[in-house]
CSV table of C-alpha atoms and ligand atoms in Angstrom, one decimal:
chain,number,residue,atom,x,y,z
L,1,MET,CA,-158.3,-17.2,268.8
L,2,SER,CA,-161.1,-16.7,266.8
L,3,THR,CA,-162.9,-18.9,264.4
L,4,TRP,CA,-165.1,-17.2,261.5
L,5,LYS,CA,-167.7,-19.0,259.0
L,6,VAL,CA,-168.7,-18.4,255.7
L,7,GLY,CA,-170.7,-20.7,254.6
L,8,ASP,CA,-168.8,-23.8,254.5
L,9,ILE,CA,-165.1,-21.9,255.3
L,10,LYS,CA,-163.4,-22.5,258.6
L,11,ILE,CA,-161.4,-19.9,259.1
L,12,SER,CA,-159.0,-19.5,261.9
L,13,GLN,CA,-156.8,-17.6,263.5
L,14,ILE,CA,-153.1,-18.8,265.2
L,15,LEU,CA,-151.0,-15.8,266.7
L,16,GLU,CA,-148.1,-15.4,266.3
L,17,MET,CA,-147.4,-12.7,269.0
L,18,PRO,CA,-149.2,-8.7,269.1
L,19,VAL,CA,-146.6,-6.4,267.4
L,20,GLU,CA,-144.6,-3.8,270.9
L,21,PRO,CA,-146.9,-0.5,270.3
L,22,GLY,CA,-145.3,2.4,269.1
L,23,GLU,CA,-142.5,-0.1,267.2
L,24,LEU,CA,-144.8,0.7,263.8
L,25,ASP,CA,-144.6,4.6,264.7
L,26,GLY,CA,-144.2,6.3,261.8
L,27,LEU,CA,-144.7,3.4,259.3
L,28,ILE,CA,-148.5,5.3,258.4
L,29,GLU,CA,-146.8,9.0,257.7
L,30,GLU,CA,-150.0,11.0,258.4
L,31,ALA,CA,-151.1,8.4,261.4
L,32,THR,CA,-149.3,10.7,263.3
L,33,PRO,CA,-151.3,9.9,267.6
L,34,GLU,CA,-153.5,13.9,267.4
L,35,ALA,CA,-154.7,12.0,263.9
L,36,VAL,CA,-155.4,8.6,266.0
L,37,ARG,CA,-157.3,10.0,268.3
L,38,SER,CA,-159.7,12.0,266.4
L,39,ILE,CA,-161.2,8.6,264.8
L,40,ALA,CA,-162.7,6.7,268.1
L,41,TRP,CA,-164.2,4.0,266.2
L,42,LEU,CA,-160.3,3.0,266.5
L,43,TYR,CA,-160.3,2.5,270.0
L,44,PRO,CA,-160.2,0.1,272.2
L,45,ASP,CA,-159.3,-2.7,270.1
L,46,TYR,CA,-156.7,-0.4,266.8
L,47,ALA,CA,-155.3,2.3,268.9
L,48,ASN,CA,-154.8,3.3,272.5
L,49,ASP,CA,-154.7,6.3,274.5
L,50,ALA,CA,-150.9,7.4,274.0
L,51,GLY,CA,-152.5,7.5,270.6
L,52,GLN,CA,-150.7,4.5,269.0
L,53,THR,CA,-151.7,2.4,265.8
L,54,LEU,CA,-151.4,-1.2,267.1
L,55,TRP,CA,-151.0,-3.8,265.0
L,56,SER,CA,-150.3,-8.4,265.4
L,57,LEU,CA,-149.0,-10.8,264.0
L,58,HIS,CA,-150.9,-14.3,262.9
L,59,ALA,CA,-151.4,-16.8,259.7
L,60,TYR,CA,-155.4,-17.3,259.0
L,61,VAL,CA,-156.1,-21.3,258.5
L,62,VAL,CA,-159.0,-21.7,255.7
L,63,GLU,CA,-160.5,-24.8,256.6
L,64,THR,CA,-162.8,-25.6,253.2
L,65,PRO,CA,-164.8,-28.6,252.6
L,66,SER,CA,-161.7,-30.8,250.7
L,67,HIS,CA,-158.9,-28.6,252.0
L,68,ARG,CA,-156.5,-27.0,254.6
L,69,VAL,CA,-154.7,-23.8,253.4
L,70,LEU,CA,-152.2,-21.6,255.5
L,71,VAL,CA,-152.9,-17.8,254.7
L,72,ASP,CA,-148.9,-15.7,255.2
L,73,ALA,CA,-146.8,-17.0,258.0
L,74,GLY,CA,-145.6,-14.7,259.9
L,75,CYS,CA,-141.7,-14.4,260.9
L,76,GLY,CA,-140.9,-17.5,261.9
L,77,ASN,CA,-138.9,-18.5,264.8
L,78,HIS,CA,-134.5,-18.9,265.0
L,79,LYS,CA,-134.8,-16.3,261.3
L,80,THR,CA,-131.9,-13.7,260.7
L,81,ILE,CA,-133.6,-10.2,260.3
L,82,PRO,CA,-131.5,-7.1,260.3
L,83,LEU,CA,-133.9,-5.1,258.8
L,84,LEU,CA,-135.9,-5.5,261.5
L,85,PRO,CA,-133.6,-6.7,264.9
L,86,ASN,CA,-137.2,-7.3,267.6
L,87,TRP,CA,-138.4,-10.0,264.5
L,88,GLY,CA,-135.6,-12.4,264.2
L,89,GLY,CA,-134.3,-15.0,266.6
L,90,LEU,CA,-138.0,-15.1,268.1
L,91,ASP,CA,-139.3,-18.3,270.0
L,92,ASN,CA,-143.1,-18.7,269.5
L,93,PRO,CA,-145.2,-21.3,270.4
L,94,PHE,CA,-146.8,-20.4,266.9
L,95,LEU,CA,-147.2,-24.3,265.6
L,96,GLU,CA,-148.5,-25.3,269.3
L,97,ARG,CA,-151.1,-22.5,268.5
L,98,LEU,CA,-151.9,-23.8,265.6
L,99,GLU,CA,-152.1,-27.9,266.7
L,100,GLU,CA,-154.9,-26.4,269.4
L,101,ALA,CA,-156.6,-25.4,266.7
L,102,GLY,CA,-156.9,-28.2,265.4
L,103,TYR,CA,-153.9,-28.7,262.6
L,104,ARG,CA,-151.2,-30.9,263.0
L,105,THR,CA,-148.3,-29.6,260.7
L,106,GLU,CA,-148.9,-32.8,258.6
L,107,ASP,CA,-152.5,-31.3,258.2
L,108,ILE,CA,-152.0,-28.1,255.9
L,109,ASP,CA,-152.2,-28.9,251.9
L,110,TYR,CA,-151.2,-25.5,250.4
L,111,VAL,CA,-149.2,-22.0,251.8
L,112,LEU,CA,-150.2,-19.0,250.4
L,113,ALA,CA,-148.3,-16.1,250.9
L,114,THR,CA,-149.6,-12.4,249.9
L,115,HIS,CA,-146.3,-11.3,249.0
L,116,LEU,CA,-143.1,-12.4,250.1
L,117,HIS,CA,-141.8,-9.2,253.2
L,118,LEU,CA,-140.1,-11.2,256.2
L,119,ASP,CA,-143.0,-11.3,258.5
L,120,HIS,CA,-145.3,-13.7,256.1
L,121,VAL,CA,-143.0,-16.0,254.8
L,122,GLY,CA,-141.1,-16.9,258.4
L,123,TRP,CA,-142.9,-20.2,259.3
L,124,HIS,CA,-142.5,-22.2,256.2
L,125,THR,CA,-139.9,-24.3,257.1
L,126,THR,CA,-138.2,-24.5,261.3
L,127,LEU,CA,-134.2,-24.7,261.9
L,128,VAL,CA,-134.2,-28.5,262.7
L,129,ASP,CA,-130.2,-30.1,263.9
L,130,GLY,CA,-129.2,-26.2,261.8
L,131,THR,CA,-130.8,-27.4,258.7
L,132,TRP,CA,-134.1,-24.7,257.2
L,133,ARG,CA,-136.9,-27.5,256.5
L,134,PRO,CA,-140.1,-27.4,255.0
L,135,THR,CA,-142.8,-27.2,257.9
L,136,PHE,CA,-145.5,-28.2,256.5
L,137,PRO,CA,-144.0,-31.3,254.6
L,138,ASN,CA,-147.4,-32.4,252.4
L,139,ALA,CA,-148.0,-28.2,251.8
L,140,ARG,CA,-148.0,-27.5,247.8
L,141,TYR,CA,-145.9,-24.2,248.7
L,142,THR,CA,-148.5,-21.6,246.0
L,143,PHE,CA,-147.3,-18.1,245.4
L,144,VAL,CA,-147.8,-16.4,242.5
L,145,THR,CA,-145.1,-16.0,240.3
L,146,ASP,CA,-144.7,-12.2,239.4
L,147,GLU,CA,-144.2,-11.8,243.1
L,148,PHE,CA,-141.6,-14.7,243.2
L,149,GLU,CA,-140.0,-13.2,240.3
L,150,TYR,CA,-139.6,-10.0,241.8
L,151,HIS,CA,-138.4,-10.8,245.0
L,152,LYS,CA,-135.8,-13.4,243.5
L,153,SER,CA,-134.3,-10.3,241.3
L,154,LEU,CA,-134.6,-8.7,244.6
L,155,ALA,CA,-132.2,-11.9,246.9
L,156,GLU,CA,-130.0,-12.4,243.6
L,157,GLY,CA,-128.7,-8.3,243.8
L,158,ALA,CA,-128.1,-8.1,247.2
L,159,PRO,CA,-124.0,-7.0,247.3
L,160,ALA,CA,-121.5,-10.5,247.9
L,161,SER,CA,-120.7,-8.9,251.4
L,162,SER,CA,-123.6,-5.9,252.9
L,163,ASP,CA,-123.4,-3.8,255.8
L,164,LEU,CA,-127.1,-4.0,257.1
L,165,ALA,CA,-125.7,-2.0,260.5
L,166,HIS,CA,-127.7,1.4,259.2
L,167,ALA,CA,-130.4,-0.4,257.4
L,168,VAL,CA,-133.7,1.9,257.5
L,169,VAL,CA,-137.0,0.2,258.7
L,170,TYR,CA,-138.9,-1.1,255.5
L,171,ALA,CA,-137.1,1.4,253.1
L,172,GLY,CA,-137.8,-0.2,249.8
L,173,ALA,CA,-135.1,2.0,248.5
L,174,ASP,CA,-132.3,1.1,250.3
L,175,PRO,CA,-129.4,-1.3,249.7
L,176,ASP,CA,-129.9,-3.0,252.1
L,177,ILE,CA,-133.2,-3.9,250.6
L,178,HIS,CA,-131.9,-7.4,248.7
L,179,SER,CA,-129.3,-8.2,251.7
L,180,GLN,CA,-132.6,-8.9,254.1
L,181,THR,CA,-134.5,-10.3,250.9
L,182,ARG,CA,-131.6,-12.7,250.3
L,183,LEU,CA,-131.7,-14.2,253.4
L,184,VAL,CA,-135.4,-13.9,253.6
L,185,PHE,CA,-135.3,-16.1,250.4
L,186,ALA,CA,-132.1,-18.3,252.3
L,187,GLU,CA,-134.1,-19.2,255.1
L,188,SER,CA,-137.6,-19.1,254.6
L,189,ILE,CA,-138.0,-20.0,250.3
L,190,GLN,CA,-134.9,-21.4,249.3
L,191,PRO,CA,-135.3,-25.0,251.4
L,192,CYS,CA,-138.9,-25.7,250.0
L,193,MET,CA,-138.2,-25.6,246.1
L,194,ASP,CA,-135.4,-27.7,247.2
L,195,ALA,CA,-137.6,-30.0,248.6
L,196,GLY,CA,-139.8,-29.6,245.3
L,197,LEU,CA,-143.2,-28.4,247.3
L,198,VAL,CA,-143.4,-24.7,245.4
L,199,ASP,CA,-145.9,-24.0,242.8
L,200,LEU,CA,-145.7,-20.6,240.7
L,201,VAL,CA,-149.4,-19.1,239.6
L,202,PRO,CA,-150.8,-16.8,237.8
L,203,SER,CA,-152.7,-14.1,239.5
L,204,GLY,CA,-156.8,-15.1,239.5
L,205,HIS,CA,-155.4,-18.7,240.3
L,206,GLN,CA,-158.3,-21.0,242.1
L,207,VAL,CA,-155.8,-23.0,244.7
L,208,THR,CA,-158.8,-24.6,245.6
L,209,PRO,CA,-163.0,-24.4,245.1
L,210,GLY,CA,-163.5,-21.7,247.1
L,211,VAL,CA,-160.2,-20.1,247.2
L,212,ARG,CA,-158.4,-17.6,245.0
L,213,TYR,CA,-155.4,-15.7,244.8
L,214,THR,CA,-156.5,-11.5,243.8
L,215,ALA,CA,-154.8,-8.8,243.2
L,216,THR,CA,-154.2,-6.1,245.2
L,217,PRO,CA,-150.9,-4.3,244.1
L,218,GLY,CA,-148.5,-1.3,245.6
L,219,HIS,CA,-147.3,-2.9,249.1
L,220,THR,CA,-145.6,-4.6,246.5
L,221,LYS,CA,-146.2,-5.1,242.7
L,222,GLY,CA,-147.1,-8.1,242.9
L,223,HIS,CA,-149.2,-8.1,246.4
L,224,HIS,CA,-152.8,-10.2,245.9
L,225,SER,CA,-155.3,-11.1,248.7
L,226,VAL,CA,-156.6,-14.2,249.2
L,227,ARG,CA,-160.3,-14.1,248.3
L,228,LEU,CA,-162.9,-16.7,249.8
L,229,GLU,CA,-166.2,-18.2,248.3
L,230,SER,CA,-169.0,-20.0,249.1
L,231,GLY,CA,-172.2,-20.0,248.7
L,232,ASP,CA,-174.0,-17.1,248.6
L,233,GLN,CA,-171.0,-15.5,251.1
L,234,SER,CA,-167.1,-14.7,250.3
L,235,ALA,CA,-164.0,-13.2,252.3
L,236,LEU,CA,-160.7,-11.3,252.1
L,237,ILE,CA,-158.0,-11.6,253.3
L,238,THR,CA,-156.5,-8.7,253.2
L,239,GLY,CA,-153.0,-8.8,253.1
L,240,ASP,CA,-151.0,-5.3,253.4
L,241,PHE,CA,-152.8,-3.3,251.1
L,242,ILE,CA,-154.7,-2.6,253.9
L,243,HIS,CA,-151.5,-2.2,256.7
L,244,HIS,CA,-154.0,-0.8,259.2
L,245,PRO,CA,-158.0,-0.2,259.6
L,246,ILE,CA,-157.3,3.4,260.1
L,247,GLN,CA,-156.7,3.4,256.5
L,248,ILE,CA,-160.0,1.8,256.2
L,249,ALA,CA,-161.2,5.2,257.3
L,250,ARG,CA,-158.5,8.0,255.2
L,251,PRO,CA,-157.4,5.1,252.6
L,252,ALA,CA,-155.4,7.7,250.7
L,253,TRP,CA,-152.7,7.0,253.3
L,254,SER,CA,-150.4,4.9,252.5
L,255,SER,CA,-147.6,2.6,254.5
L,256,ARG,CA,-144.0,3.9,254.6
L,257,GLY,CA,-143.7,0.0,253.2
L,258,ASP,CA,-145.3,0.3,250.7
L,259,SER,CA,-143.3,-0.1,246.9
L,260,ASP,CA,-145.8,2.1,244.8
L,261,ARG,CA,-148.0,4.2,247.4
L,262,GLU,CA,-150.0,6.0,245.2
L,263,LEU,CA,-151.0,2.2,243.4
L,264,SER,CA,-151.5,1.3,247.2
L,265,ALA,CA,-154.1,4.2,247.7
L,266,ARG,CA,-155.5,3.5,244.3
L,267,THR,CA,-156.1,-0.1,244.8
L,268,ARG,CA,-157.4,0.8,248.2
L,269,THR,CA,-160.4,3.1,247.6
L,270,GLY,CA,-161.6,1.2,244.8
L,271,PHE,CA,-161.3,-1.8,246.8
L,272,LEU,CA,-163.8,-0.2,249.7
L,273,ARG,CA,-166.2,1.5,247.9
L,274,SER,CA,-166.5,-1.9,246.3
L,275,VAL,CA,-167.6,-3.9,249.4
L,276,SER,CA,-168.7,-1.0,251.8
L,277,GLY,CA,-171.8,-2.3,252.7
L,278,THR,CA,-171.5,-5.6,251.7
L,279,ASP,CA,-171.7,-8.4,253.6
L,280,MET,CA,-167.8,-9.7,252.9
L,281,LEU,CA,-166.2,-10.4,255.7
L,282,ILE,CA,-162.7,-8.8,255.9
L,283,LEU,CA,-159.6,-10.6,257.4
L,284,GLY,CA,-157.2,-8.3,258.2
L,285,THR,CA,-153.5,-10.0,258.4
L,286,HIS,CA,-152.2,-7.0,260.5
L,287,PHE,CA,-155.4,-6.1,262.9
L,288,SER,CA,-154.6,-6.2,266.0
L,289,GLY,CA,-158.4,-7.3,268.0
L,290,PRO,CA,-161.4,-8.7,266.6
L,291,SER,CA,-159.2,-8.9,262.9
L,292,GLY,CA,-162.5,-9.7,261.1
L,293,GLY,CA,-165.4,-7.6,260.1
L,294,HIS,CA,-167.3,-5.7,257.9
L,295,VAL,CA,-166.7,-2.6,255.3
L,296,VAL,CA,-169.4,0.3,256.4
L,297,PRO,CA,-170.0,3.2,255.1
L,298,ASP,CA,-169.4,6.3,257.4
L,299,GLY,CA,-170.1,10.0,256.0
L,300,ASP,CA,-168.0,10.5,253.6
L,301,GLY,CA,-165.5,7.9,254.5
L,302,TYR,CA,-165.5,3.9,255.6
L,303,ARG,CA,-165.2,2.4,258.8
L,304,PHE,CA,-164.4,-1.1,260.5
L,305,GLN,CA,-166.8,-2.9,262.2
L,306,PRO,CA,-165.4,-5.8,263.9
L,307,VAL,CA,-167.6,-9.0,263.4
L,308,HIS,CA,-166.3,-11.3,266.5
L,309,ALA,CA,-166.1,-14.5,266.3
L,310,THR,CA,-168.9,-17.0,264.5
L,311,ALA,CA,-167.4,-20.9,264.5
B,1,ZN,ZN1,-146.5,-7.3,256.3
């Protein structure tokens, strides 16, 4: 487990599982083995000798002087995920790792989601005696309204019975995305709504002092990163607008998972320009290896300079 300090804020990375090498090959189309091998700083943490990009599924706990905030919540255990079968029906010791980091499920005050894709909301609920229950009974599950409404409308657009056999991974235009979104809602979001734990908030909302949603659109229309500030220090939990560190070297390379690739590239390019050479700690949501670091200038572009645990 890695932890970082940003002023008075402590951030802990909680691993769900590493992604099998090769599983997400092609997600960033331009990231061919040759292209990956040409970017030396990706080795050894973010790429392997086969020229494959490496990925991770993890969450962050942000501990401020007043609150404990869970940001993005992986795939969860025992979920129904026909779109990505290897990520469904899992049985990972995520909650045990959370406890090892010093947090019981009752301790979490807020649960945030950069967006409502299946690999960011899974631990919102746990299967107890055949029923999905909110995992964090004392938390306010706080979502940005636009993002919530978009996925709700996707879920409601699902045909009554859908054949998921030919689902295409991450194909935003595939009609089966409706069925998968409906499953995500039913298993991971509706139980929290039924328990009265969900708050919908506007873009830019300050969740608690030092923790704020900031718009980074393109991966989804309502995608938001989580900005942390304490004193003169700051950090950003990316979500998927920087899906892999290779996009720091090549900001124009969008992901097949992006709903608007052009907007995603614009968001990334503008962001990297604004933080390059600053001490803002960037915390990647799917970055393998050291997932925290700084963006530094590198020729015409940028590279990621890992910052190992500081707390
Ligand atoms: Zn994701």
